[in-house]
Coordinates of C-alpha atoms and ligand atoms in Angstrom, one line a residue:
X768 CA 0.0 0.0 0.0
X769 CA 1.1 3.6 -0.6
X770 CA 0.0 6.2 1.9
X771 CA -0.3 9.8 0.9
X772 CA -1.1 12.2 3.7
X773 CA -2.6 15.7 3.0
X774 CA -2.9 18.7 5.3
X775 CA -6.3 19.8 3.9
X776 CA -9.3 17.9 2.5
X777 CA -9.2 20.3 -0.4
X778 CA -5.7 19.1 -1.3
X779 CA -6.8 15.5 -0.8
X780 CA -9.8 16.0 -3.1
X781 CA -7.7 17.5 -5.8
X782 CA -5.1 14.7 -5.7
X783 CA -7.8 12.0 -5.7
X784 CA -9.6 13.7 -8.6
X785 CA -6.3 14.0 -10.5
X786 CA -5.6 10.3 -10.1
X787 CA -9.0 9.3 -11.5
X788 CA -8.6 11.8 -14.3
X789 CA -5.2 10.4 -15.2
X790 CA -6.6 6.9 -15.5
X791 CA -9.3 8.2 -17.9
X792 CA -6.7 10.2 -19.9
X793 CA -4.5 7.2 -20.4
X794 CA -7.4 4.9 -21.3
X795 CA -10.5 6.7 -22.7
X796 CA -12.7 3.6 -22.2
X797 CA -11.5 3.1 -18.6
X798 CA -13.8 1.2 -16.2
X799 CA -14.1 3.1 -13.0
X800 CA -15.5 1.7 -9.7
X801 CA -17.4 4.5 -7.9
X802 CA -18.3 5.1 -4.3
X803 CA -20.9 7.3 -2.6
X804 CA -21.2 8.8 0.9
X805 CA -19.7 12.0 2.3
X806 CA -16.1 11.1 1.4
X807 CA -16.1 11.4 -2.4
X808 CA -18.3 14.5 -2.7
X809 CA -15.4 17.0 -2.8
X810 CA -13.3 14.9 -5.3
X811 CA -16.3 14.6 -7.6
X812 CA -16.6 18.4 -7.6
X813 CA -13.0 18.6 -8.6
X814 CA -13.6 16.2 -11.5
X815 CA -16.6 18.3 -12.6
X816 CA -14.4 21.4 -12.5
X817 CA -11.8 19.8 -14.7
X818 CA -14.5 18.6 -17.1
X819 CA -16.0 22.1 -17.3
X820 CA -12.5 23.5 -18.2
X821 CA -12.6 21.1 -21.2
X822 CA -9.6 19.2 -19.9
X823 CA -11.2 15.7 -19.7
X824 CA -13.9 13.7 -21.4
X825 CA -15.8 10.7 -20.1
X826 CA -17.5 9.9 -23.4
X827 CA -16.1 6.4 -23.6
X828 CA -15.7 5.8 -19.8
X829 CA -17.8 3.2 -18.0
X830 CA -18.6 3.2 -14.3
X831 CA -19.8 0.6 -11.8
X832 CA -20.9 1.7 -8.3
X833 CA -20.1 -0.3 -5.3
X834 CA -23.5 -0.5 -3.8
X835 CA -27.1 0.6 -3.5
X836 CA -29.8 0.5 -0.8
X837 CA -32.4 -2.1 -1.1
X838 CA -36.0 -0.8 -1.3
X839 CA -35.2 2.9 -1.6
X840 CA -36.8 4.3 -4.8
X841 CA -34.2 5.5 -7.2
X842 CA -36.0 8.9 -7.2
X843 CA -35.2 9.2 -3.4
X844 CA -32.4 11.8 -3.1
X845 CA -30.4 9.4 -0.9
X846 CA -30.5 6.5 -3.3
X847 CA -27.0 6.0 -4.6
X848 CA -28.2 6.4 -8.2
X849 CA -29.6 9.8 -7.3
X850 CA -26.4 10.7 -5.5
X851 CA -24.3 9.8 -8.5
X852 CA -26.5 11.8 -10.9
X853 CA -26.4 14.8 -8.6
X854 CA -22.7 14.8 -7.7
X855 CA -21.2 13.6 -11.0
X856 CA -23.0 12.0 -13.9
X857 CA -25.4 15.0 -14.6
X858 CA -22.4 17.3 -14.9
X859 CA -20.1 15.4 -17.2
X860 CA -20.3 13.8 -20.7
X861 CA -20.6 10.2 -19.6
X862 CA -23.2 8.2 -21.5
X863 CA -26.1 7.3 -19.2
X864 CA -26.0 3.7 -20.5
X865 CA -22.4 3.4 -19.4
X866 CA -23.1 4.2 -15.8
X867 CA -24.1 1.2 -13.6
X868 CA -25.5 1.1 -10.1
X869 CA -27.0 -2.0 -8.7
X870 CA -30.8 -2.0 -8.8
X871 CA -31.9 -2.2 -5.2
X872 CA -35.5 -2.5 -6.3
X873 CA -35.2 -5.5 -8.6
X874 CA -38.0 -8.0 -8.0
X875 CA -35.4 -10.7 -7.7
X876 CA -32.4 -9.3 -5.8
X877 CA -30.3 -12.5 -6.2
X878 CA -30.8 -12.4 -10.0
X879 CA -29.8 -8.7 -9.9
X880 CA -26.6 -9.5 -8.0
X881 CA -25.7 -12.2 -10.6
X882 CA -26.5 -9.7 -13.5
X883 CA -24.2 -7.1 -11.9
X884 CA -21.3 -9.5 -11.5
X885 CA -21.7 -10.8 -15.1
X886 CA -21.7 -7.2 -16.4
X887 CA -18.5 -6.5 -14.4
X888 CA -17.0 -9.7 -15.6
X889 CA -17.8 -8.9 -19.3
X890 CA -16.7 -5.2 -19.1
X891 CA -14.0 -5.4 -16.3
X892 CA -11.7 -5.7 -14.7
X893 CA -12.2 -2.3 -13.1
X894 CA -9.2 0.0 -13.9
X895 CA -9.5 2.1 -10.8
X896 CA -11.8 1.3 -7.8
X897 CA -12.5 4.3 -5.5
X898 CA -13.3 3.3 -1.9
X899 CA -14.3 5.1 1.3
X900 CA -14.3 3.3 4.6
X901 CA -16.9 2.8 7.3
X902 CA -15.9 3.4 11.0
X903 CA -16.2 -0.4 11.4
X904 CA -13.8 -1.1 8.5
X905 CA -16.4 -1.9 5.9
X906 CA -15.7 -1.2 2.2
X907 CA -18.6 -1.1 -0.1
X908 CA -21.1 -2.5 2.3
X909 CA -19.0 -5.6 3.2
X910 CA -19.6 -5.5 6.9
X911 CA -17.3 -7.1 9.5
X912 CA -18.2 -10.8 9.8
X913 CA -16.7 -14.2 10.3
X914 CA -16.7 -14.6 6.5
X915 CA -17.0 -12.3 3.6
X916 CA -18.8 -12.7 0.2
X917 CA -16.8 -13.0 -3.0
X918 CA -19.6 -11.9 -5.3
X919 CA -22.2 -9.1 -5.3
X920 CA -24.9 -9.9 -2.6
X921 CA -27.7 -8.5 -0.5
X922 CA -26.3 -7.5 2.9
X923 CA -28.0 -6.7 6.2
X924 CA -26.5 -3.3 7.3
X925 CA -25.0 -3.2 10.8
X926 CA -26.6 -0.9 13.2
X927 CA -23.5 1.3 13.4
X928 CA -23.6 1.7 9.7
X929 CA -27.2 2.7 9.7
X930 CA -26.4 5.1 12.6
X931 CA -23.6 6.6 10.6
X932 CA -25.8 7.1 7.6
X933 CA -28.7 8.5 9.6
X934 CA -27.2 12.0 8.9
X935 CA -28.4 11.8 5.3
X936 CA -32.0 10.9 6.3
X937 CA -34.7 12.5 8.6
X938 CA -34.5 9.6 11.1
X939 CA -32.9 6.3 11.8
X940 CA -36.2 4.6 10.8
X941 CA -35.8 5.9 7.3
X942 CA -32.3 4.4 6.8
X943 CA -32.7 1.2 4.8
X944 CA -31.8 -2.1 6.6
X945 CA -30.4 -3.8 3.6
X946 CA -28.2 -3.0 0.6
X947 CA -26.7 -4.7 -2.5
X948 CA -22.9 -4.5 -2.5
X949 CA -20.1 -5.7 -4.7
X950 CA -18.4 -8.5 -2.8
X951 CA -14.8 -8.5 -1.6
X952 CA -13.7 -10.7 -4.5
X953 CA -15.0 -8.3 -7.1
X954 CA -13.4 -5.3 -5.3
X955 CA -10.1 -7.0 -5.0
X956 CA -10.1 -7.7 -8.8
X957 CA -9.7 -4.0 -9.6
X958 CA -6.3 -3.3 -11.2
X959 CA -5.8 -0.3 -8.8
X960 CA -7.6 0.8 -5.7
X961 CA -7.8 4.3 -4.3
X962 CA -8.9 4.4 -0.7
X963 CA -9.9 7.8 0.5
X964 CA -10.2 8.4 4.3
X965 CA -11.2 11.7 5.7
X966 CA -11.4 13.0 9.2
X967 CA -9.4 12.2 12.3
X968 CA -12.3 10.1 13.7
X969 CA -11.3 7.5 11.1
X970 CA -7.6 7.4 12.1
X971 CA -8.1 4.4 14.3
X972 CA -9.8 2.2 11.7
X973 CA -7.3 3.4 9.1
X974 CA -4.5 2.3 11.4
X975 CA -6.1 -1.1 11.8
X976 CA -6.5 -1.3 8.0
X977 CA -2.9 -0.4 7.3
X978 CA -1.1 -2.0 10.2
X979 CA -3.4 -4.5 11.9
X980 CA -3.9 -8.2 11.2
X981 CA -5.7 -9.2 8.0
X982 CA -9.1 -10.2 9.2
X983 CA -12.7 -10.4 8.0
X984 CA -13.6 -8.4 11.1
X985 CA -11.9 -5.4 9.4
X986 CA -12.8 -6.0 5.7
X987 CA -10.6 -3.1 4.6
X988 CA -7.6 -5.0 6.1
X989 CA -7.8 -7.4 3.1
X990 CA -6.5 -4.5 1.0
X991 CA -3.1 -5.3 2.5
X992 CA -3.0 -8.3 0.1
X993 CA -3.8 -6.2 -3.0
X994 CA -0.7 -5.2 -5.1
X995 CA -1.8 -1.7 -6.0
X996 CA -3.6 0.3 -3.3
X997 CA -3.1 4.0 -2.9
X998 CA -4.5 5.5 0.4
X999 CA -5.1 9.2 0.5
X1000 CA -6.0 10.7 3.9
X1001 CA -5.9 13.8 6.1
X1002 CA -5.6 11.5 9.2
X1003 CA -2.5 11.5 11.3
X1004 CA -1.5 7.8 10.8
X1005 CA 1.7 5.9 10.1
X1006 CA 2.2 3.0 7.7
X1007 CA 4.4 0.5 9.5
X1008 CA 6.7 -1.5 7.2
X1009 CA 7.9 -3.9 10.0
X1010 CA 7.0 -4.9 13.5
Ligands
F6R2327 C1 -20.4 4.0 -0.3 C2 -19.7 2.9 0.4 C3 -19.3 3.0 1.8 C4 -18.7 4.3 2.3 C5 -18.4 4.3 3.8 C6 -18.0 5.7 4.2 O1 -20.6 3.7 -1.6 O2 -19.5 1.9 -0.2 O3 -18.3 2.0 2.1 O4 -17.6 4.6 1.5 O5 -19.6 4.0 4.5 O6 -19.0 6.6 4.1 P1 -18.7 8.2 4.3 O7 -17.9 8.6 3.2 O8 -20.1 8.8 4.3 O9 -18.0 8.3 5.7

């Protein structure tokens, strides 16, 4: 893993945006794995700025989002499809048919998970997967557990995850209890992974991700086994290279 530390979130957002832009510049039909939540909002703004300056095109790019809530209408402002439209897709020249977010309202969720994996298999591997991290170490919505799923699946969200995401809703009751998420196997197949971690309150989980034992109880710790992971953070953490 490579750790890049930034003094300000603005600098971090710009560097993360630049990395994503460089991938699309070097391969116009790049496949990008996208994340939602609070973390990527600023870096998506930077990408939009660069697009508006005429310095990048996403005409041939394809995107696959990590996850989507189950049972939340896509028109709900907090659905991850709506989030992506509002924060990125509506402001750049990506073709709508090239943007993929799991359908959390599919009548047969298991079939939807299979469809998503098959699409990823046909169009992948993902060139750059963007990730945030939950306070409990989840990536995508792969929650800490005794075992992790390889493929896309329907997950029951942990209460601490629902609590953390309550800030986007009017109350905890409104936060969906389930989501569809890419599995760990799919995430780990990306050629390159960019993990963005913002805020000192995530320093402890980032330290466990970088330096702790590799365990399914901290799903992000599995990233230690991936050959090309770049971590960008404003947290005060160290990356230990030996005991
Ligand atoms: C979002 C996702 C999640 C978030 C994580 C952090 O698509 O997959 O893993 O990245 O929950 O969320 P924020 O950025 O809101 O702290």
